[in-house]
Coordinates of C-alpha atoms in Angstrom, one line a residue:
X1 CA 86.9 18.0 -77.7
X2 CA 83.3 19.1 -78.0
X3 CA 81.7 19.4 -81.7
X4 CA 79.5 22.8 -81.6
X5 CA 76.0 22.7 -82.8
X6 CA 74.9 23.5 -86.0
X7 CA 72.2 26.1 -86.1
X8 CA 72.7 26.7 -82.3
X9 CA 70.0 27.7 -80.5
X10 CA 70.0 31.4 -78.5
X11 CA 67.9 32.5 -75.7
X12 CA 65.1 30.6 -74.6
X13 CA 65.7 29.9 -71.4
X14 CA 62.8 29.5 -69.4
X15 CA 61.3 27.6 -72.1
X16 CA 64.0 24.9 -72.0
X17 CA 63.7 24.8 -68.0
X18 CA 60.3 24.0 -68.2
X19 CA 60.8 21.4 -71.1
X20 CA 63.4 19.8 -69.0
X21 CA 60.7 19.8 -66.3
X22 CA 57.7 18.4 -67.7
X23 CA 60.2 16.4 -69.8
X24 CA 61.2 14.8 -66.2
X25 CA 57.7 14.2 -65.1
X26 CA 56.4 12.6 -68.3
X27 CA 59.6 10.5 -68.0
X28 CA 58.5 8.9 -65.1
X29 CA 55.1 7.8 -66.9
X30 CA 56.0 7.1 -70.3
X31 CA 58.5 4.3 -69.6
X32 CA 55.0 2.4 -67.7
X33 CA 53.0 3.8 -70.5
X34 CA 52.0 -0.6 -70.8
X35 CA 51.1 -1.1 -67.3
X36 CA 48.9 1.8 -67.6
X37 CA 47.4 0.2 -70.7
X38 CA 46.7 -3.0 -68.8
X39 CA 45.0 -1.9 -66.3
X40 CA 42.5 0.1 -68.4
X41 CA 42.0 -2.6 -70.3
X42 CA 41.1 -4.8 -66.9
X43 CA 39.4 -2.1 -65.9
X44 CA 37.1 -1.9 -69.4
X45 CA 36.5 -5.4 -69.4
X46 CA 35.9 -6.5 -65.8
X47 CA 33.8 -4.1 -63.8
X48 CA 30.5 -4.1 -63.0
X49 CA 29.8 -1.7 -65.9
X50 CA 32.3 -3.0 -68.0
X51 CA 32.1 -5.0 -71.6
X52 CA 32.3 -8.6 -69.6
X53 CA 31.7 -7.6 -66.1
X54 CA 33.3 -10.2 -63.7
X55 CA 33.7 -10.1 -60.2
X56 CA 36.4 -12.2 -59.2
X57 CA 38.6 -10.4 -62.2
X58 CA 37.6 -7.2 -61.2
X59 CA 39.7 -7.8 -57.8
X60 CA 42.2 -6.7 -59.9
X61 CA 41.7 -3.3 -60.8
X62 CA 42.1 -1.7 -57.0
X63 CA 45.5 -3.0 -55.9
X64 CA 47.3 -2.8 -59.5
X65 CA 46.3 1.0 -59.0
X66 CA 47.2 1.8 -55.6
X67 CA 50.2 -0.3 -55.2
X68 CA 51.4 -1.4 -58.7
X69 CA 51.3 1.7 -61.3
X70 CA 52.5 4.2 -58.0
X71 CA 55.6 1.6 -57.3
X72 CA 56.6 1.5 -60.6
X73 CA 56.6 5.2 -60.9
X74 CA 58.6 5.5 -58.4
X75 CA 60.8 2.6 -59.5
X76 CA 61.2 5.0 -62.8
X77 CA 61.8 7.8 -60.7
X78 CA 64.6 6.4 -58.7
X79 CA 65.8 4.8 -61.2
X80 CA 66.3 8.2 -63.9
X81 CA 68.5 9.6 -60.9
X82 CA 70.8 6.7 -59.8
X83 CA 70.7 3.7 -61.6
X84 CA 68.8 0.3 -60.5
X85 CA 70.1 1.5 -56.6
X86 CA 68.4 4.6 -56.8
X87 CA 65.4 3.1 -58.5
X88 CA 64.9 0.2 -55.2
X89 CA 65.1 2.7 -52.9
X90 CA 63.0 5.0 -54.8
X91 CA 60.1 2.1 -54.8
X92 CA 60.7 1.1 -51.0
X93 CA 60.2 5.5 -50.3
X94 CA 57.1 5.3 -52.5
X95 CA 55.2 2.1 -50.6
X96 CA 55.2 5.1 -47.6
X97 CA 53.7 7.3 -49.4
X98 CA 51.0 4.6 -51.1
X99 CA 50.2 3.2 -47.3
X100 CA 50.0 6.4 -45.3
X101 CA 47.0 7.6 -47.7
X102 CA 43.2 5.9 -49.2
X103 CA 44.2 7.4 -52.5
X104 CA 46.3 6.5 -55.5
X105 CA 49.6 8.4 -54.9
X106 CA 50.8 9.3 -58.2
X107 CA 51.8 12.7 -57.4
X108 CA 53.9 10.8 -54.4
X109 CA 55.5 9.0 -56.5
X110 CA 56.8 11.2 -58.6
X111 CA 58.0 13.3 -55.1
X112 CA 58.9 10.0 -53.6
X113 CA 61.1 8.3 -56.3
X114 CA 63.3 10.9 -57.6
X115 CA 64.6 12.0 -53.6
X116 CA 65.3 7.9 -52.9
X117 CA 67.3 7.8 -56.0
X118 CA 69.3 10.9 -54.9
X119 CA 69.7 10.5 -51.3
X120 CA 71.2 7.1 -52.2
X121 CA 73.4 8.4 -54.4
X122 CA 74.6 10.7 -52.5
X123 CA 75.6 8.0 -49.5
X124 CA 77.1 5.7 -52.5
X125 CA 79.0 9.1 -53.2
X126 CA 80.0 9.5 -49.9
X127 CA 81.2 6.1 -49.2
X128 CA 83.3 5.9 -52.2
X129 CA 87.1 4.7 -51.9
X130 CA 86.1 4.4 -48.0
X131 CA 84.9 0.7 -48.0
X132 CA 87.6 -1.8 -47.0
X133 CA 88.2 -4.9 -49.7
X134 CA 85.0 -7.9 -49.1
X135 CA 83.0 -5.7 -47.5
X136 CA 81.6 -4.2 -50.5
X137 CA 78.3 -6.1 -50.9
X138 CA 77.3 -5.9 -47.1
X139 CA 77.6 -2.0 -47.0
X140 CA 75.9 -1.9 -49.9
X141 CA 72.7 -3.8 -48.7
X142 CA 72.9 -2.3 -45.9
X143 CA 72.9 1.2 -46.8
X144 CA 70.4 0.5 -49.1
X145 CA 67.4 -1.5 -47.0
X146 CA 68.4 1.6 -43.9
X147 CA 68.1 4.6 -46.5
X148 CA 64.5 3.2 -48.3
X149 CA 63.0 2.5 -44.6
X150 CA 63.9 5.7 -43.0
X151 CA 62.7 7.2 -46.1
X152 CA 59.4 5.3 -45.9
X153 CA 59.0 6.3 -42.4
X154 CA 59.7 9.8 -43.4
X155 CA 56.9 9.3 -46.6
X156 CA 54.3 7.8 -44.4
X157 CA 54.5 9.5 -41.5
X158 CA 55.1 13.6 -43.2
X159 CA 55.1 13.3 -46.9
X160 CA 52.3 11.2 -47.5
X161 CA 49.3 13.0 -45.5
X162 CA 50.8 16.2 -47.2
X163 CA 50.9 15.0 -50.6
X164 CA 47.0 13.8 -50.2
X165 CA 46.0 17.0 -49.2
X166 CA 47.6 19.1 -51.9
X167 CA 45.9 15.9 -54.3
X168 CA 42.2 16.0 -52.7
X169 CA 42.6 20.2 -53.1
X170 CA 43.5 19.8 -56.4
X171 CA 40.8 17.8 -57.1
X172 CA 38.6 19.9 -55.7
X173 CA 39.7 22.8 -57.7
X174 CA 39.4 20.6 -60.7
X175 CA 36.0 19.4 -60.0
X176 CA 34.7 23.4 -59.2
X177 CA 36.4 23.8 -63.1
X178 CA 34.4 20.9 -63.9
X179 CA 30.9 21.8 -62.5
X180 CA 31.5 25.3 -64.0
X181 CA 31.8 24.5 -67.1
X182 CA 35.4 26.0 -67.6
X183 CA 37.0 22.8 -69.2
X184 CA 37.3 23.8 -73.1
X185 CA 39.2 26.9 -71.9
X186 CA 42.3 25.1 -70.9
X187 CA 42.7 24.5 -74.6
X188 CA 43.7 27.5 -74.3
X189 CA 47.0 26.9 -72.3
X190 CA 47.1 23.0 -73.8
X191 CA 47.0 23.3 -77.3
X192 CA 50.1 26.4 -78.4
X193 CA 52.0 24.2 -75.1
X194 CA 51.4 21.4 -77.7
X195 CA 53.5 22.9 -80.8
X196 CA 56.3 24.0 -78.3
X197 CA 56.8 20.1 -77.7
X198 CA 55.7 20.4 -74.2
X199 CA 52.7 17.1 -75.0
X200 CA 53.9 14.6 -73.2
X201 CA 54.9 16.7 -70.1
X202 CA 51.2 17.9 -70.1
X203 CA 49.7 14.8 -71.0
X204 CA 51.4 12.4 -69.0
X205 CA 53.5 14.5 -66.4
X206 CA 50.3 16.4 -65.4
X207 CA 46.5 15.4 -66.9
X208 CA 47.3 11.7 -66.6
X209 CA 47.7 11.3 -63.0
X210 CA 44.6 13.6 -62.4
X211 CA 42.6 11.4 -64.7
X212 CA 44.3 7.8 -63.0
X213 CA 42.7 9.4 -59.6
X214 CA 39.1 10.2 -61.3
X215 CA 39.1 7.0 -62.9
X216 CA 39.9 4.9 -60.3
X217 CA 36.7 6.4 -58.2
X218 CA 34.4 6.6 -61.4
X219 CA 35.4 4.2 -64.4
X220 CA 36.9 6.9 -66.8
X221 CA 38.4 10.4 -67.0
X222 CA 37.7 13.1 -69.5
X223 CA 41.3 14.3 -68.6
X224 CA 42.5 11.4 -71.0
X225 CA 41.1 13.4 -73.9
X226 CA 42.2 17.1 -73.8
X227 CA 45.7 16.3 -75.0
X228 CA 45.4 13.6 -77.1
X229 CA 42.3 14.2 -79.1
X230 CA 43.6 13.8 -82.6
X231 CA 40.4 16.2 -84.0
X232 CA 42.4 19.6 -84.1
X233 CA 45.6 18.1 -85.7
X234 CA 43.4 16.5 -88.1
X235 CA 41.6 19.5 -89.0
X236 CA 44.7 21.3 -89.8
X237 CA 46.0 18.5 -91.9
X238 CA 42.8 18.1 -93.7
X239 CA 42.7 22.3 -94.6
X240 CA 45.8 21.8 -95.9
X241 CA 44.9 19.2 -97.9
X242 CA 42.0 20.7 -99.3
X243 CA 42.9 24.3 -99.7
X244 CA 46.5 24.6 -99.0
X245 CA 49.4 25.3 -101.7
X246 CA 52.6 23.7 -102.8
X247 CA 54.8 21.3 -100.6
X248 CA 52.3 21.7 -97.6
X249 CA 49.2 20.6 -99.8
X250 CA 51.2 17.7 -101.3
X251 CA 52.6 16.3 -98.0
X252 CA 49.3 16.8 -95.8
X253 CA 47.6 13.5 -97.5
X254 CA 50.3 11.6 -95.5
X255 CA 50.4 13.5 -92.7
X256 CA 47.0 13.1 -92.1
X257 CA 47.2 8.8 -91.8
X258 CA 50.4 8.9 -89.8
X259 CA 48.9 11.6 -87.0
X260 CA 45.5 9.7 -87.2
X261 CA 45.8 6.7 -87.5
X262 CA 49.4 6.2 -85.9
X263 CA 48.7 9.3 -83.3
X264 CA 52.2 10.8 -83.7
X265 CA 51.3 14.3 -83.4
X266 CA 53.7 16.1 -83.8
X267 CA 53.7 16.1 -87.5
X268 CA 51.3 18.7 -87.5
X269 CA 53.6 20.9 -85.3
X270 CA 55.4 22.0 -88.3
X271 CA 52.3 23.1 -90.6
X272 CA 51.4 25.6 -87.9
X273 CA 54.9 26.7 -87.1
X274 CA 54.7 27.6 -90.6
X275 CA 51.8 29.5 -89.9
X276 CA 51.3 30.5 -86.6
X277 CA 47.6 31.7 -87.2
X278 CA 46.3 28.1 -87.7
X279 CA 47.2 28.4 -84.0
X280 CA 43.8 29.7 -83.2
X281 CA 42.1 26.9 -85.4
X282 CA 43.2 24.4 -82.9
X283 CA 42.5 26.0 -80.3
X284 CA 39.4 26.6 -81.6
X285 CA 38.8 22.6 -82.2
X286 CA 40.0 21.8 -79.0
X287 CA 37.6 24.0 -77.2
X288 CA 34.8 22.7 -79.4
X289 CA 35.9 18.8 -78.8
X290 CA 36.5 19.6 -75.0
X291 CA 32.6 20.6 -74.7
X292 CA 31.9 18.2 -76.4
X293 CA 33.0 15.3 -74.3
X294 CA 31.9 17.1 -71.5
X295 CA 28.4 17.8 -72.8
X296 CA 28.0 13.9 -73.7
X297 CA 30.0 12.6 -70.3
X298 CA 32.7 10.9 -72.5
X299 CA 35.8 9.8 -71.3
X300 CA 38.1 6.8 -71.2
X301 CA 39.7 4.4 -68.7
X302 CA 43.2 5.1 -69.2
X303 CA 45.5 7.2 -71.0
X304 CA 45.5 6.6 -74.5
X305 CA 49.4 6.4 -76.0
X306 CA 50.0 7.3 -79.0
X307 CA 46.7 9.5 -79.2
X308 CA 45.6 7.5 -82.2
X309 CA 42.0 7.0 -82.8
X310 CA 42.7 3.2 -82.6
X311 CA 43.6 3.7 -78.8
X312 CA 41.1 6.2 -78.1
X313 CA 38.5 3.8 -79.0
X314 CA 40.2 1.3 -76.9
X315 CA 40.7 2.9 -73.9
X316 CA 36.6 3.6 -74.3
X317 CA 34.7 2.1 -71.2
X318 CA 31.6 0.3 -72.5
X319 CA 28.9 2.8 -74.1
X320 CA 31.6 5.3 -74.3
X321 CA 32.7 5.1 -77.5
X322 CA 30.4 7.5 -79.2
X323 CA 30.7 10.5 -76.7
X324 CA 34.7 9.9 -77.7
X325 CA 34.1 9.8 -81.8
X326 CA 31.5 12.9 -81.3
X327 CA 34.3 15.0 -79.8
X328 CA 36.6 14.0 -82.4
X329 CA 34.5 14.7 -85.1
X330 CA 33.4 18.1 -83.4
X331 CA 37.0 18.9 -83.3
X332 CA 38.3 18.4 -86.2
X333 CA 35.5 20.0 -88.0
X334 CA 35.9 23.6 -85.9
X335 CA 39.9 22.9 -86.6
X336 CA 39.3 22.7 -90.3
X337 CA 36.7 25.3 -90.6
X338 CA 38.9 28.0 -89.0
X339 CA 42.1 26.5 -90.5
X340 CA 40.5 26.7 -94.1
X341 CA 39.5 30.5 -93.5
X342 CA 42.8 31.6 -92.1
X343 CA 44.8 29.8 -95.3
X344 CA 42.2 31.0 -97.9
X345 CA 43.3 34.6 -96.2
X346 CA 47.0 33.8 -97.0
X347 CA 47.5 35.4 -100.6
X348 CA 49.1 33.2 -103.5
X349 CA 51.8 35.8 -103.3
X350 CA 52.8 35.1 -99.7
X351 CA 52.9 31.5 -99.8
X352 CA 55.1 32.0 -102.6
X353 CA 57.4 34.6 -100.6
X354 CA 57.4 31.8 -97.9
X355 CA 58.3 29.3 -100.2
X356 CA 61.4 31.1 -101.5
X357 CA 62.5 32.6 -98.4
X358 CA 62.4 28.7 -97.2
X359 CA 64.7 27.3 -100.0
X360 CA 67.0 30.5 -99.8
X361 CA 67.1 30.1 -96.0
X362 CA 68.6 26.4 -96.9
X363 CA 70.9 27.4 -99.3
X364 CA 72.5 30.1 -97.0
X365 CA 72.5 28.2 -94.1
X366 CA 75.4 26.3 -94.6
X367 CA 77.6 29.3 -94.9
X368 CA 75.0 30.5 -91.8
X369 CA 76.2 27.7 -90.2
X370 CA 79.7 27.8 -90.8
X371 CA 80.3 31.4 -89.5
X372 CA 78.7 30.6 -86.2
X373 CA 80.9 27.5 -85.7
X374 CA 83.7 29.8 -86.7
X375 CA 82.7 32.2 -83.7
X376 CA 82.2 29.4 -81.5
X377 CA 85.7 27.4 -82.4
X378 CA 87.3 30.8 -81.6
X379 CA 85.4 31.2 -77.9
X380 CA 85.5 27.7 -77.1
X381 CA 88.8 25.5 -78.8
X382 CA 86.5 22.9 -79.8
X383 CA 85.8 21.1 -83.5
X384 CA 83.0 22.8 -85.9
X385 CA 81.8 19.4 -87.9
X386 CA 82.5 15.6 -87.3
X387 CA 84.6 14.5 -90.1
X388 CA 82.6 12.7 -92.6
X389 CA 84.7 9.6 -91.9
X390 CA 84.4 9.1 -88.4
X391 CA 80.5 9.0 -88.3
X392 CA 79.5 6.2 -87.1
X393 CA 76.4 6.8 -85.3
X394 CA 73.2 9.4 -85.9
X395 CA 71.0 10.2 -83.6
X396 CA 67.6 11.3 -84.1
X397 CA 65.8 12.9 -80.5
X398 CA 62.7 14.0 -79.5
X399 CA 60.9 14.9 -76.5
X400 CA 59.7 11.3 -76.0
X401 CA 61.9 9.6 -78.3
X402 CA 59.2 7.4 -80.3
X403 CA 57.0 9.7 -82.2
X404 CA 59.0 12.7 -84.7
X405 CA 62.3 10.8 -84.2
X406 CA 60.8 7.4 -85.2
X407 CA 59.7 9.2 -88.2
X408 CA 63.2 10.9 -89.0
X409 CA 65.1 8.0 -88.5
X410 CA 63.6 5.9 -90.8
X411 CA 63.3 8.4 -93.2
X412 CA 66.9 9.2 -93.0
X413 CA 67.8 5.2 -93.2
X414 CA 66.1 5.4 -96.3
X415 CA 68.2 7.9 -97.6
X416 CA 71.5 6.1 -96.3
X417 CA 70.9 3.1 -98.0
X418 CA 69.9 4.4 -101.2
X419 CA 73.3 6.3 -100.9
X420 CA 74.9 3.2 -99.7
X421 CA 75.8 4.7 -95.9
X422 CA 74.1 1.6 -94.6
X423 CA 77.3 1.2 -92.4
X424 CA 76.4 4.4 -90.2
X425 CA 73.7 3.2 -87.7
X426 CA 70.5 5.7 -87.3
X427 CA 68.7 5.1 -84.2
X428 CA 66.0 7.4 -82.5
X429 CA 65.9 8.3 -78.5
X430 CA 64.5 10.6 -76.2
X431 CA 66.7 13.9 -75.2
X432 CA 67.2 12.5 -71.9
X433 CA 68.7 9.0 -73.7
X434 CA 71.0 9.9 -76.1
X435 CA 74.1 7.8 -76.2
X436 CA 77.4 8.8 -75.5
X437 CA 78.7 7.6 -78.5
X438 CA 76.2 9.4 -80.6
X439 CA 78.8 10.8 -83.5
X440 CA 75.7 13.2 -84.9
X441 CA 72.5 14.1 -83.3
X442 CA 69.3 15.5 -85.4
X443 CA 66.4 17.5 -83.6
X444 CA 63.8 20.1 -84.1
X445 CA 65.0 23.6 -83.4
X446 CA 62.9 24.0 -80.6
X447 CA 64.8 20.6 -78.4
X448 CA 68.1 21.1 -80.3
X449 CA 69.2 23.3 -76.8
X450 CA 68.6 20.4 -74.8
X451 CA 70.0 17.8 -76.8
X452 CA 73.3 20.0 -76.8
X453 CA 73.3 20.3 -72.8
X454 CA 72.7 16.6 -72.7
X455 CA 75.2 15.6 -75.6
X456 CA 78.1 18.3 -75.6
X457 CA 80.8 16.4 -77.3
X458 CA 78.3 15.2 -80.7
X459 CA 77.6 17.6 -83.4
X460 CA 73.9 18.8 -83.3
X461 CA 71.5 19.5 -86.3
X462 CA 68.6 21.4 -85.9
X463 CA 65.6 20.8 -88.3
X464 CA 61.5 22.0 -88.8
X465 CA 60.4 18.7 -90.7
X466 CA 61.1 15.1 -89.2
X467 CA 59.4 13.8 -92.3
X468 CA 60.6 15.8 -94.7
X469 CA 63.6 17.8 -94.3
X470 CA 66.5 19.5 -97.0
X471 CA 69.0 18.7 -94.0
X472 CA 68.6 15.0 -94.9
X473 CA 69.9 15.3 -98.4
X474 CA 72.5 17.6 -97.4
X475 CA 73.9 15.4 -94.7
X476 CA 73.5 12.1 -96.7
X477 CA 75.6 14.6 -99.6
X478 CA 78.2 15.3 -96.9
X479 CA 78.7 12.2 -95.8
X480 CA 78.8 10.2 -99.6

């Protein structure tokens, strides 16, 4: 019996399928997110124009590259469909792919992986019930190592060539961007994809195999900075500090450390959903810090995560580092100067209105709330709200699971232990990994969709703040 979601969310659609999208491709990066890591930081240190050039070292930077970060892509890939099964024959289909082409095959990978771990489950599917009694592990092995090599076959001899020439095109098209001078503008299209949680599927399910490919041929990638340049979100924070009002102005100061300095952006997400104007500040900053880099060749080795300034600067190859600050700093100044113009335009009257349409909203919505679960029970049979007694386990979820939800969770641990609910466990995870015996599960309004489709059976709570949210001290109320 299914609890319905609180605050459900309506149309939307198309949004969610390409959440669920980039959400997949990210998901096949972010879990290697350390190897990546690794090899910039070999790749930094060890190459003829790195901080200690060495060239037996350097030997290392090639293969891990082409072979390692590719396999275990595709590992990851496999692996999200079917299990460790799906994720073996998902690496075997990807060593096709990585031998059949001179290039790194990221983009084969993440074809590669995902179709070995569902071809094999579809043959485990089909041989289900039909294996007789001891012969268990042999068909298993079997079917296996004769699915990953005719699918390696298959990769190197079709998919492979293919999948290079749709990369070296894309390139191409990239570098004609490039030479034109055209960069800044996909701030444009990166920055509002940004605030609809769609970062990581950009930054990691699309710019960061682009900039793994540039690095690889030149040391560094300015593709590695056009998501996670921390100079817009900063700017915004930093206006708000400075010339904001009320709960915004108070809260920005802490903001500004934890999207800085711990490069969890998606704090600031919230101070421009408030205000969708500031939307053309960041913009604004992005383009700026986006010419920037490209005006002063910056770039880094590998893709910074989080986008703190700490990795930025790490991920800097050796002379590199003040291009990278420069764009920051450009950024975030643009940011702020538009941001402080558009909130100085916002009468002391409005952000009053705003303010009290907030705390009314959040007074109402629990009889909001409880009239759509009453339409809801009556279409679909199921339970409105856990019973305060049989929670066990919240949730928090995000797109990645380890920046807003981090935040929430602790916050909300915080507030369980001061109300002495320390026997409910709080845990945070990415939509794609919430548990099944997740009793309540917390997400912005803008994931909550998904996080029902991939958790029917908890109740779901939709919120605007991870750091700060009235649905905390109502649920901790609830609950006591």
């Amino acid at each position: 019996m299914g609890k319905v979601a609180t605050n459900n969310q309506g149309s939307g659609g198309l949004r969610v399928s390409v959440q669920k999208f980039g959400r997949f491709l990210s998901a096949m990066v972010m879990p290697n997110i350390g190897a990546f890591i690794a090899w910039g930081l070999i790749t930094a240190l060890f190459i003829p124009t790195g901080w200690l050039p060495n060239e037996s070292l350097a030997k290392l930077v090639d293969p891990t590259i082409k072979y390692l970060l590719p396999l275990l892509i595709g590992y990851t890939g496999g692996k999200m469909i079917h299990d460790v099964r799906g994720g073996v024959v998902g690496a075997i289909a990807t060593m096709g792919v990585i031998v059949g082409t001179d290039i790194p095959m990221f983009m084969g990978a993440m074809i590669m992986g995902p179709i070995g771990g569902w071809v094999m489950k579809k043959v485990d599917q089909s041989l289900e019930g039909k294996i007789k009694s001891g012969f268990e592990m042999l068909v298993n092995n079997f079917s296996a190592g004769i699915l990953g090599a005719l699918l390696t076959l298959l990769a190197f001899l079709a998919i492979g060539p293919v999948v290079e020439g749709l990369s070296k095109a894309l390139a191409a098209g990239v570098q004609v961007i490039v030479n034109a001078g055209l960069l800044p503008l996909a701030s444009i299209f990166i920055e509002p994809a940004k605030i609809l949680f769609l970062n990581n599927a950009i930054n990691h399910g699309i710019l960061s195999p682009i900039g793994l490919d540039e690095a690889s041929k030149v040391g560094k990638s300015i593709f590695f900075l056009l998501e996670t340049n921390p100079g817009p979100g900063l700017g915004i924070l930093l206006a708000y500090w400075l010339v904001g009002r009320g709960n915004a102005k108070q809260s920005a100061p802490g903001a500004v450390i934890i999207h800085f300095f711990g490069g969890i952006h998606e704090i600031y997400f919230p101070y421009i959903l408030m205000n969708p104007r500031l939307i053309l500040a960041v913009i604004g900053g992005g383009m700026a810090g986006v010419f920037t880099f490209t005006l002063l060749g910056a770039g880094l080795v590998a893709p910074p995560s989080p986008g703190s300034i700490f990795a930025l600067s790490a991920m800097a190859p050796r002379g590199g580092l003040l291009p990278v600050w420069a764009g920051v700093i450009v950024a975030t100044v643009v940011s702020f100067v538009i941001a402080s113009a558009l909130l100085k335009m916002s009468s002391k009257n409005e952000d009053e209105e705003l303010a009290k349409a907030t705390e009314k909203m959040q007074e109402l919505k629990g009889k909001k709330q409880q009239a759509v679960e009453t339409e809801e029970v009556a279409a679909t049979a199921t339970a409105s709200q856990i019973a305060a007694s049989d929670v066990k386990k919240v949730v928090f979820s995000c797109d990645a699971g380890m920046g807003s939800s981090a935040m929430g969770a602790a916050a909300l641990r915080k507030k369980f232990k001061a109300a002495g609910l320390e026997e409910i466990t709080v845990i945070n995870t990415a939509i794609n990994d919430i548990p099944t015996d997740a009793d309540i599960v917390i997400t912005h309004k803008s994931l909550t969709e998904r996080a029902v489709a991939k958790a029917p059976e908890a109740e779901h709570i939709s919120i605007d703040n991870f750091l700060n949210s009235p649905e905390y001290d109502n649920l901790v109320k609830r609950l006591s």
